[in-house]
mmCIF file of C-alpha atoms and ligand atoms in Angstrom:
data_model
loop_
_atom_site.group_PDB
_atom_site.id
_atom_site.type_symbol
_atom_site.label_atom_id
_atom_site.label_comp_id
_atom_site.label_asym_id
_atom_site.label_seq_id
_atom_site.Cartn_x
_atom_site.Cartn_y
_atom_site.Cartn_z
ATOM 1 C CA UNK C 1 184.801 91.863 78.615
ATOM 2 C CA UNK C 2 188.517 91.290 78.191
ATOM 3 C CA UNK C 3 190.944 93.701 76.554
ATOM 4 C CA UNK C 4 190.943 93.115 72.773
ATOM 5 C CA UNK C 5 194.445 92.005 71.745
ATOM 6 C CA UNK C 6 194.007 91.799 67.997
ATOM 7 C CA UNK C 7 196.265 94.325 66.314
ATOM 8 C CA UNK C 8 197.893 95.488 69.564
ATOM 9 C CA UNK C 9 201.652 95.874 69.437
ATOM 10 C CA UNK C 10 203.845 94.407 72.185
ATOM 11 C CA UNK C 11 207.521 95.285 72.597
ATOM 12 C CA UNK C 12 209.464 92.597 74.481
ATOM 13 C CA UNK C 13 213.036 93.113 75.663
ATOM 14 C CA UNK C 14 215.178 90.009 76.073
ATOM 15 C CA UNK C 15 213.055 88.210 73.486
ATOM 16 C CA UNK C 16 215.843 85.966 72.196
ATOM 17 C CA UNK C 17 215.349 83.186 74.775
ATOM 18 C CA UNK C 18 213.490 81.958 77.845
ATOM 19 C CA UNK C 19 210.527 83.883 79.208
ATOM 20 C CA UNK C 20 210.799 86.656 76.587
ATOM 21 C CA UNK C 21 210.641 84.263 73.633
ATOM 22 C CA UNK C 22 207.824 82.239 75.248
ATOM 23 C CA UNK C 23 205.861 85.438 75.917
ATOM 24 C CA UNK C 24 206.300 86.507 72.301
ATOM 25 C CA UNK C 25 204.786 83.197 71.163
ATOM 26 C CA UNK C 26 201.899 83.445 73.662
ATOM 27 C CA UNK C 27 201.017 87.022 72.700
ATOM 28 C CA UNK C 28 201.367 86.335 68.973
ATOM 29 C CA UNK C 29 198.873 83.491 69.431
ATOM 30 C CA UNK C 30 196.514 86.074 70.964
ATOM 31 C CA UNK C 31 196.807 88.285 67.868
ATOM 32 C CA UNK C 32 199.507 90.734 68.959
ATOM 33 C CA UNK C 33 202.155 92.025 66.581
ATOM 34 C CA UNK C 34 205.470 91.752 68.378
ATOM 35 C CA UNK C 35 208.652 93.820 68.314
ATOM 36 C CA UNK C 36 211.369 91.457 69.534
ATOM 37 C CA UNK C 37 214.350 93.211 71.136
ATOM 38 C CA UNK C 38 217.637 91.584 72.220
ATOM 39 C CA UNK C 39 221.334 91.645 71.336
ATOM 40 C CA UNK C 40 221.398 88.272 69.512
ATOM 41 C CA UNK C 41 219.969 89.429 66.193
ATOM 42 C CA UNK C 42 219.968 85.971 64.565
ATOM 43 C CA UNK C 43 217.784 84.528 67.325
ATOM 44 C CA UNK C 44 215.156 87.265 67.260
ATOM 45 C CA UNK C 45 215.056 87.325 63.448
ATOM 46 C CA UNK C 46 214.348 83.573 63.401
ATOM 47 C CA UNK C 47 211.582 84.072 65.971
ATOM 48 C CA UNK C 48 210.068 86.996 64.031
ATOM 49 C CA UNK C 49 210.020 84.797 60.913
ATOM 50 C CA UNK C 50 208.291 82.050 62.907
ATOM 51 C CA UNK C 51 205.665 84.413 64.356
ATOM 52 C CA UNK C 52 204.839 86.276 61.131
ATOM 53 C CA UNK C 53 201.819 88.614 61.366
ATOM 54 C CA UNK C 54 204.021 91.711 61.045
ATOM 55 C CA UNK C 55 206.319 90.885 63.954
ATOM 56 C CA UNK C 56 209.781 92.444 63.694
ATOM 57 C CA UNK C 57 213.228 91.828 65.188
ATOM 58 C CA UNK C 58 215.294 94.780 66.405
ATOM 59 C CA UNK C 59 218.825 94.335 67.707
ATOM 60 C CA UNK C 60 219.028 96.455 70.852
ATOM 61 C CA UNK C 61 221.022 96.512 74.071
ATOM 62 C CA UNK C 62 219.018 97.845 77.013
ATOM 63 C CA UNK C 63 222.187 99.377 78.481
ATOM 64 C CA UNK C 64 222.594 101.512 75.349
ATOM 65 C CA UNK C 65 219.929 104.258 75.282
ATOM 66 C CA UNK C 66 220.675 105.162 71.658
ATOM 67 C CA UNK C 67 219.835 101.634 70.540
ATOM 68 C CA UNK C 68 216.523 101.827 72.439
ATOM 69 C CA UNK C 69 215.699 105.199 70.885
ATOM 70 C CA UNK C 70 216.390 103.721 67.432
ATOM 71 C CA UNK C 71 214.227 100.703 68.317
ATOM 72 C CA UNK C 72 211.355 102.951 69.401
ATOM 73 C CA UNK C 73 211.592 104.831 66.117
ATOM 74 C CA UNK C 74 211.351 101.567 64.170
ATOM 75 C CA UNK C 75 208.353 100.440 66.244
ATOM 76 C CA UNK C 76 206.634 103.770 65.509
ATOM 77 C CA UNK C 77 207.470 103.678 61.791
ATOM 78 C CA UNK C 78 206.821 99.994 61.086
ATOM 79 C CA UNK C 79 204.139 99.029 63.615
ATOM 80 C CA UNK C 80 202.495 102.383 64.410
ATOM 81 C CA UNK C 81 203.730 102.476 68.022
ATOM 82 C CA UNK C 82 203.681 100.220 71.087
ATOM 83 C CA UNK C 83 200.637 99.348 73.221
ATOM 84 C CA UNK C 84 202.545 97.049 75.568
ATOM 85 C CA UNK C 85 206.149 97.141 76.831
ATOM 86 C CA UNK C 86 207.485 94.049 78.568
ATOM 87 C CA UNK C 87 210.714 94.769 80.442
ATOM 88 C CA UNK C 88 212.045 91.238 80.515
ATOM 89 C CA UNK C 89 215.792 91.507 79.706
ATOM 90 C CA UNK C 90 217.799 90.360 82.692
ATOM 91 C CA UNK C 91 220.912 88.655 83.990
ATOM 92 C CA UNK C 92 221.419 86.717 87.227
ATOM 93 C CA UNK C 93 225.136 86.548 87.939
ATOM 94 C CA UNK C 94 224.986 85.095 91.434
ATOM 95 C CA UNK C 95 228.133 85.162 93.561
ATOM 96 C CA UNK C 96 229.379 86.318 96.933
ATOM 97 C CA UNK C 97 229.659 90.083 97.242
ATOM 98 C CA UNK C 98 233.352 90.757 96.597
ATOM 99 C CA UNK C 99 235.154 93.351 94.545
ATOM 100 C CA UNK C 100 236.231 90.613 92.096
ATOM 101 C CA UNK C 101 232.598 90.489 90.966
ATOM 102 C CA UNK C 102 232.174 94.231 90.534
ATOM 103 C CA UNK C 103 231.789 94.128 86.737
ATOM 104 C CA UNK C 104 228.997 91.542 87.068
ATOM 105 C CA UNK C 105 227.359 93.541 89.868
ATOM 106 C CA UNK C 106 227.267 96.636 87.655
ATOM 107 C CA UNK C 107 225.985 94.601 84.713
ATOM 108 C CA UNK C 108 223.027 93.341 86.763
ATOM 109 C CA UNK C 109 222.099 96.870 87.861
ATOM 110 C CA UNK C 110 222.550 98.240 84.343
ATOM 111 C CA UNK C 111 220.474 95.526 82.633
ATOM 112 C CA UNK C 112 217.841 94.536 85.211
ATOM 113 C CA UNK C 113 217.091 97.921 86.750
ATOM 114 C CA UNK C 114 218.491 100.794 84.674
ATOM 115 C CA UNK C 115 217.756 98.943 81.416
ATOM 116 C CA UNK C 116 214.082 98.587 82.367
ATOM 117 C CA UNK C 117 213.923 102.239 83.404
ATOM 118 C CA UNK C 118 215.528 103.408 80.165
ATOM 119 C CA UNK C 119 213.275 101.289 77.948
ATOM 120 C CA UNK C 120 210.226 102.606 79.820
ATOM 121 C CA UNK C 121 211.342 106.216 79.584
ATOM 122 C CA UNK C 122 211.972 105.785 75.826
ATOM 123 C CA UNK C 123 208.683 103.990 75.007
ATOM 124 C CA UNK C 124 206.373 105.787 77.470
ATOM 125 C CA UNK C 125 204.992 108.318 74.989
ATOM 126 C CA UNK C 126 203.968 105.447 72.717
ATOM 127 C CA UNK C 127 202.208 103.599 75.560
ATOM 128 C CA UNK C 128 200.085 106.445 76.921
ATOM 129 C CA UNK C 129 197.554 107.127 74.135
ATOM 130 C CA UNK C 130 194.704 104.644 74.071
ATOM 131 C CA UNK C 131 195.618 102.809 77.263
ATOM 132 C CA UNK C 132 198.937 101.030 77.385
ATOM 133 C CA UNK C 133 200.404 98.252 79.478
ATOM 134 C CA UNK C 134 203.793 98.071 81.162
ATOM 135 C CA UNK C 135 204.886 94.627 82.383
ATOM 136 C CA UNK C 136 208.039 94.384 84.477
ATOM 137 C CA UNK C 137 209.787 91.074 85.142
ATOM 138 C CA UNK C 138 210.807 91.003 88.753
ATOM 139 C CA UNK C 139 211.249 87.759 90.700
ATOM 140 C CA UNK C 140 210.661 85.934 93.943
ATOM 141 C CA UNK C 141 214.121 87.424 94.506
ATOM 142 C CA UNK C 142 212.360 90.785 94.778
ATOM 143 C CA UNK C 143 210.534 89.594 97.909
ATOM 144 C CA UNK C 144 213.138 87.527 99.746
ATOM 145 C CA UNK C 145 216.926 87.743 99.912
ATOM 146 C CA UNK C 146 219.683 85.176 100.366
ATOM 147 C CA UNK C 147 223.449 85.201 100.734
ATOM 148 C CA UNK C 148 225.107 85.041 97.331
ATOM 149 C CA UNK C 149 222.412 87.065 95.592
ATOM 150 C CA UNK C 150 222.861 90.520 97.080
ATOM 151 C CA UNK C 151 222.983 92.564 93.891
ATOM 152 C CA UNK C 152 220.488 90.430 91.956
ATOM 153 C CA UNK C 153 218.072 90.842 94.890
ATOM 154 C CA UNK C 154 218.780 94.583 94.954
ATOM 155 C CA UNK C 155 217.822 94.876 91.278
ATOM 156 C CA UNK C 156 214.571 92.963 91.714
ATOM 157 C CA UNK C 157 213.603 94.749 94.957
ATOM 158 C CA UNK C 158 214.366 97.917 93.008
ATOM 159 C CA UNK C 159 212.096 96.854 90.142
ATOM 160 C CA UNK C 160 209.287 96.249 92.644
ATOM 161 C CA UNK C 161 209.537 99.664 94.324
ATOM 162 C CA UNK C 162 209.933 101.503 91.042
ATOM 163 C CA UNK C 163 206.957 99.621 89.551
ATOM 164 C CA UNK C 164 204.644 100.301 92.495
ATOM 165 C CA UNK C 165 205.328 104.037 92.319
ATOM 166 C CA UNK C 166 204.826 103.996 88.534
ATOM 167 C CA UNK C 167 201.585 102.035 88.946
ATOM 168 C CA UNK C 168 200.165 104.927 90.944
ATOM 169 C CA UNK C 169 201.728 107.652 88.818
ATOM 170 C CA UNK C 170 200.755 106.358 85.371
ATOM 171 C CA UNK C 171 197.185 105.220 85.979
ATOM 172 C CA UNK C 172 194.792 105.337 84.210
ATOM 173 C CA UNK C 173 196.874 105.818 81.032
ATOM 174 C CA UNK C 174 199.264 102.930 81.571
ATOM 175 C CA UNK C 175 198.503 99.806 83.627
ATOM 176 C CA UNK C 176 201.576 98.471 85.409
ATOM 177 C CA UNK C 177 201.934 94.766 86.173
ATOM 178 C CA UNK C 178 204.831 93.059 87.935
ATOM 179 C CA UNK C 179 205.558 89.381 87.294
ATOM 180 C CA UNK C 180 207.571 87.589 89.991
ATOM 181 C CA UNK C 181 208.617 84.127 88.837
ATOM 182 C CA UNK C 182 210.290 81.485 90.945
ATOM 183 C CA UNK C 183 212.662 79.027 89.264
ATOM 184 C CA UNK C 184 212.041 78.839 85.508
ATOM 185 C CA UNK C 185 214.048 76.607 83.142
ATOM 186 C CA UNK C 186 215.790 79.101 80.832
ATOM 187 C CA UNK C 187 219.313 80.179 79.923
ATOM 188 C CA UNK C 188 219.452 82.488 82.956
ATOM 189 C CA UNK C 189 221.695 80.212 85.037
ATOM 190 C CA UNK C 190 224.101 79.525 82.127
ATOM 191 C CA UNK C 191 225.877 82.848 82.635
ATOM 192 C CA UNK C 192 226.790 82.411 86.317
ATOM 193 C CA UNK C 193 230.586 82.491 86.432
ATOM 194 C CA UNK C 194 231.064 81.379 90.049
ATOM 195 C CA UNK C 195 231.289 77.612 89.495
ATOM 196 C CA UNK C 196 230.261 76.470 92.990
ATOM 197 C CA UNK C 197 227.222 78.768 92.962
ATOM 198 C CA UNK C 198 226.308 77.712 89.443
ATOM 199 C CA UNK C 199 226.402 74.014 90.361
ATOM 200 C CA UNK C 200 224.108 74.517 93.359
ATOM 201 C CA UNK C 201 221.654 76.684 91.441
ATOM 202 C CA UNK C 202 221.542 74.255 88.512
ATOM 203 C CA UNK C 203 220.787 71.348 90.852
ATOM 204 C CA UNK C 204 217.945 73.336 92.398
ATOM 205 C CA UNK C 205 216.590 74.301 88.975
ATOM 206 C CA UNK C 206 216.830 70.731 87.637
ATOM 207 C CA UNK C 207 214.698 69.529 90.549
ATOM 208 C CA UNK C 208 212.214 72.403 90.634
ATOM 209 C CA UNK C 209 211.943 74.712 87.656
ATOM 210 C CA UNK C 210 208.753 75.317 85.709
ATOM 211 C CA UNK C 211 208.671 76.108 81.995
ATOM 212 C CA UNK C 212 208.898 79.619 80.510
ATOM 213 C CA UNK C 213 205.588 78.864 78.767
ATOM 214 C CA UNK C 214 203.934 78.707 82.211
ATOM 215 C CA UNK C 215 205.061 82.266 82.932
ATOM 216 C CA UNK C 216 204.167 83.448 79.424
ATOM 217 C CA UNK C 217 200.597 82.210 79.851
ATOM 218 C CA UNK C 218 200.284 84.195 83.079
ATOM 219 C CA UNK C 219 201.531 87.361 81.352
ATOM 220 C CA UNK C 220 199.069 86.844 78.484
ATOM 221 C CA UNK C 221 196.252 86.317 80.994
ATOM 222 C CA UNK C 222 197.097 89.507 82.919
ATOM 223 C CA UNK C 223 197.117 91.505 79.682
ATOM 224 C CA UNK C 224 193.794 90.010 78.605
ATOM 225 C CA UNK C 225 191.942 91.312 81.685
ATOM 226 C CA UNK C 226 189.717 94.375 81.268
ATOM 227 C CA UNK C 227 191.593 97.617 81.937
ATOM 228 C CA UNK C 228 189.519 98.174 85.081
ATOM 229 C CA UNK C 229 191.304 95.139 86.562
ATOM 230 C CA UNK C 230 194.941 95.345 87.564
ATOM 231 C CA UNK C 231 196.656 92.209 88.821
ATOM 232 C CA UNK C 232 199.556 94.366 90.060
ATOM 233 C CA UNK C 233 202.000 91.774 91.378
ATOM 234 C CA UNK C 234 201.861 88.156 90.292
ATOM 235 C CA UNK C 235 203.984 85.557 92.030
ATOM 236 C CA UNK C 236 204.288 82.431 89.858
ATOM 237 C CA UNK C 237 206.370 79.678 91.400
ATOM 238 C CA UNK C 238 206.943 75.959 91.065
ATOM 239 C CA UNK C 239 204.651 74.292 93.610
ATOM 240 C CA UNK C 240 207.713 72.595 95.115
ATOM 241 C CA UNK C 241 209.630 75.836 95.689
ATOM 242 C CA UNK C 242 209.906 76.622 99.402
ATOM 243 C CA UNK C 243 210.936 80.289 99.132
HETATM 244 P P1 NDP L 1 217.272 84.140 79.640
HETATM 245 O O1 NDP L 1 218.733 84.179 79.942
HETATM 246 O O2 NDP L 1 216.748 82.982 78.855
HETATM 247 O O3 NDP L 1 216.827 85.477 78.923
HETATM 248 C C1 NDP L 1 217.377 86.723 79.244
HETATM 249 C C2 NDP L 1 217.177 87.654 78.083
HETATM 250 O O4 NDP L 1 217.738 88.927 78.426
HETATM 251 C C3 NDP L 1 217.859 87.182 76.805
HETATM 252 O O5 NDP L 1 216.931 87.263 75.753
HETATM 253 C C4 NDP L 1 219.000 88.169 76.609
HETATM 254 O O6 NDP L 1 219.165 88.431 75.201
HETATM 255 C C5 NDP L 1 218.444 89.408 77.294
HETATM 256 N N1 NDP L 1 219.491 90.348 77.702
HETATM 257 C C6 NDP L 1 220.502 90.179 78.580
HETATM 258 N N2 NDP L 1 221.277 91.267 78.626
HETATM 259 C C7 NDP L 1 220.739 92.152 77.739
HETATM 260 C C8 NDP L 1 221.085 93.463 77.330
HETATM 261 N N3 NDP L 1 222.152 94.103 77.831
HETATM 262 N N4 NDP L 1 220.307 94.071 76.410
HETATM 263 C C9 NDP L 1 219.235 93.450 75.901
HETATM 264 N N5 NDP L 1 218.855 92.205 76.240
HETATM 265 C C10 NDP L 1 219.600 91.576 77.163
HETATM 266 O O7 NDP L 1 216.556 84.235 81.065
HETATM 267 P P2 NDP L 1 215.001 84.326 81.510
HETATM 268 O O8 NDP L 1 214.113 84.167 80.370
HETATM 269 O O9 NDP L 1 214.871 83.437 82.660
HETATM 270 O O10 NDP L 1 214.975 85.808 82.088
HETATM 271 C C11 NDP L 1 213.997 86.766 81.729
HETATM 272 C C12 NDP L 1 213.668 87.615 82.941
HETATM 273 O O11 NDP L 1 213.006 86.816 83.915
HETATM 274 C C13 NDP L 1 214.885 88.230 83.639
HETATM 275 O O12 NDP L 1 214.589 89.562 84.006
HETATM 276 C C14 NDP L 1 215.031 87.375 84.901
HETATM 277 O O13 NDP L 1 215.661 88.067 85.940
HETATM 278 C C15 NDP L 1 213.580 87.052 85.184
HETATM 279 N N6 NDP L 1 213.384 85.899 86.050
HETATM 280 C C16 NDP L 1 213.814 84.658 85.645
HETATM 281 C C17 NDP L 1 213.685 83.582 86.499
HETATM 282 C C18 NDP L 1 214.195 82.234 86.159
HETATM 283 O O14 NDP L 1 214.266 81.370 87.068
HETATM 284 N N7 NDP L 1 214.554 81.931 84.905
HETATM 285 C C19 NDP L 1 213.039 83.727 87.811
HETATM 286 C C20 NDP L 1 212.606 85.058 88.106
HETATM 287 C C21 NDP L 1 212.765 86.091 87.247
HETATM 288 P P3 NDP L 1 220.545 88.679 74.437
HETATM 289 O O15 NDP L 1 221.607 87.949 75.194
HETATM 290 O O16 NDP L 1 220.293 88.132 73.060
HETATM 291 O O17 NDP L 1 220.700 90.169 74.446
#
């Protein structure tokens, strides 16, 4: 028997584009009510309108704990609490490790790693009763490392270690699943400011990337498994991706 999804509430950070938006659509199709969190309020409001079924948009920045606390209050008041938290918000500002990039390095740590930790800490009491799910978006970049990605890799390796410890600590109340995509065609590469790096990454993505819907379907599948089954770490890559 799979986990019944009808009426469950999923909170998705970074729901305004890419994998977050695709996951919102996939889970809404499975009967979830969705709380869409991101900074671009117009985008998430349009998506909430599209999804219907009680889904709501909440402007929130994962680097701002107060905005997450306010979001959690709205989820409790308007949706009765969260059953699933998907820590998806992330930035990939690839560049050589130099002090010129220090603001971007901090941003990656604050969004990808500390943002996920803060959202989890804030929503954890809502997830525990009745058997919750925590899904953390890591990456292939959490298993391998390359020059030019030092801090991005550090955040994703960090997500993996943090998630594995939480998986042990929170069971059986909260099931922890880590999703590790390879190249996925989203807005992620748009924000790279180092032009040479951006060009190379975009060429690689144009030749290789899979769709965010492919990743969203995997997340929906993992959540649909009975609670006795934990898929733990799911690597989902384009078949043509070497690393
Ligand atoms: P997108 O750029 O399309 O989406 C990133 C999302 O993160 C946006 O919705 C953005 O919303 C949100 N975000 C960024 N900063 C903040 C912040 N401070 N507070 C709240 N939300 C924030 O990229 P993807 O969909 O590709 O990325 C989703 C996740 O998947 C990331 O964690 C990424 O590292 C991971 N991933 C992606 C891969 C890929 O190849 N695309 C591969 C492996 C992992 P807004 O700007 O509106 O706040």
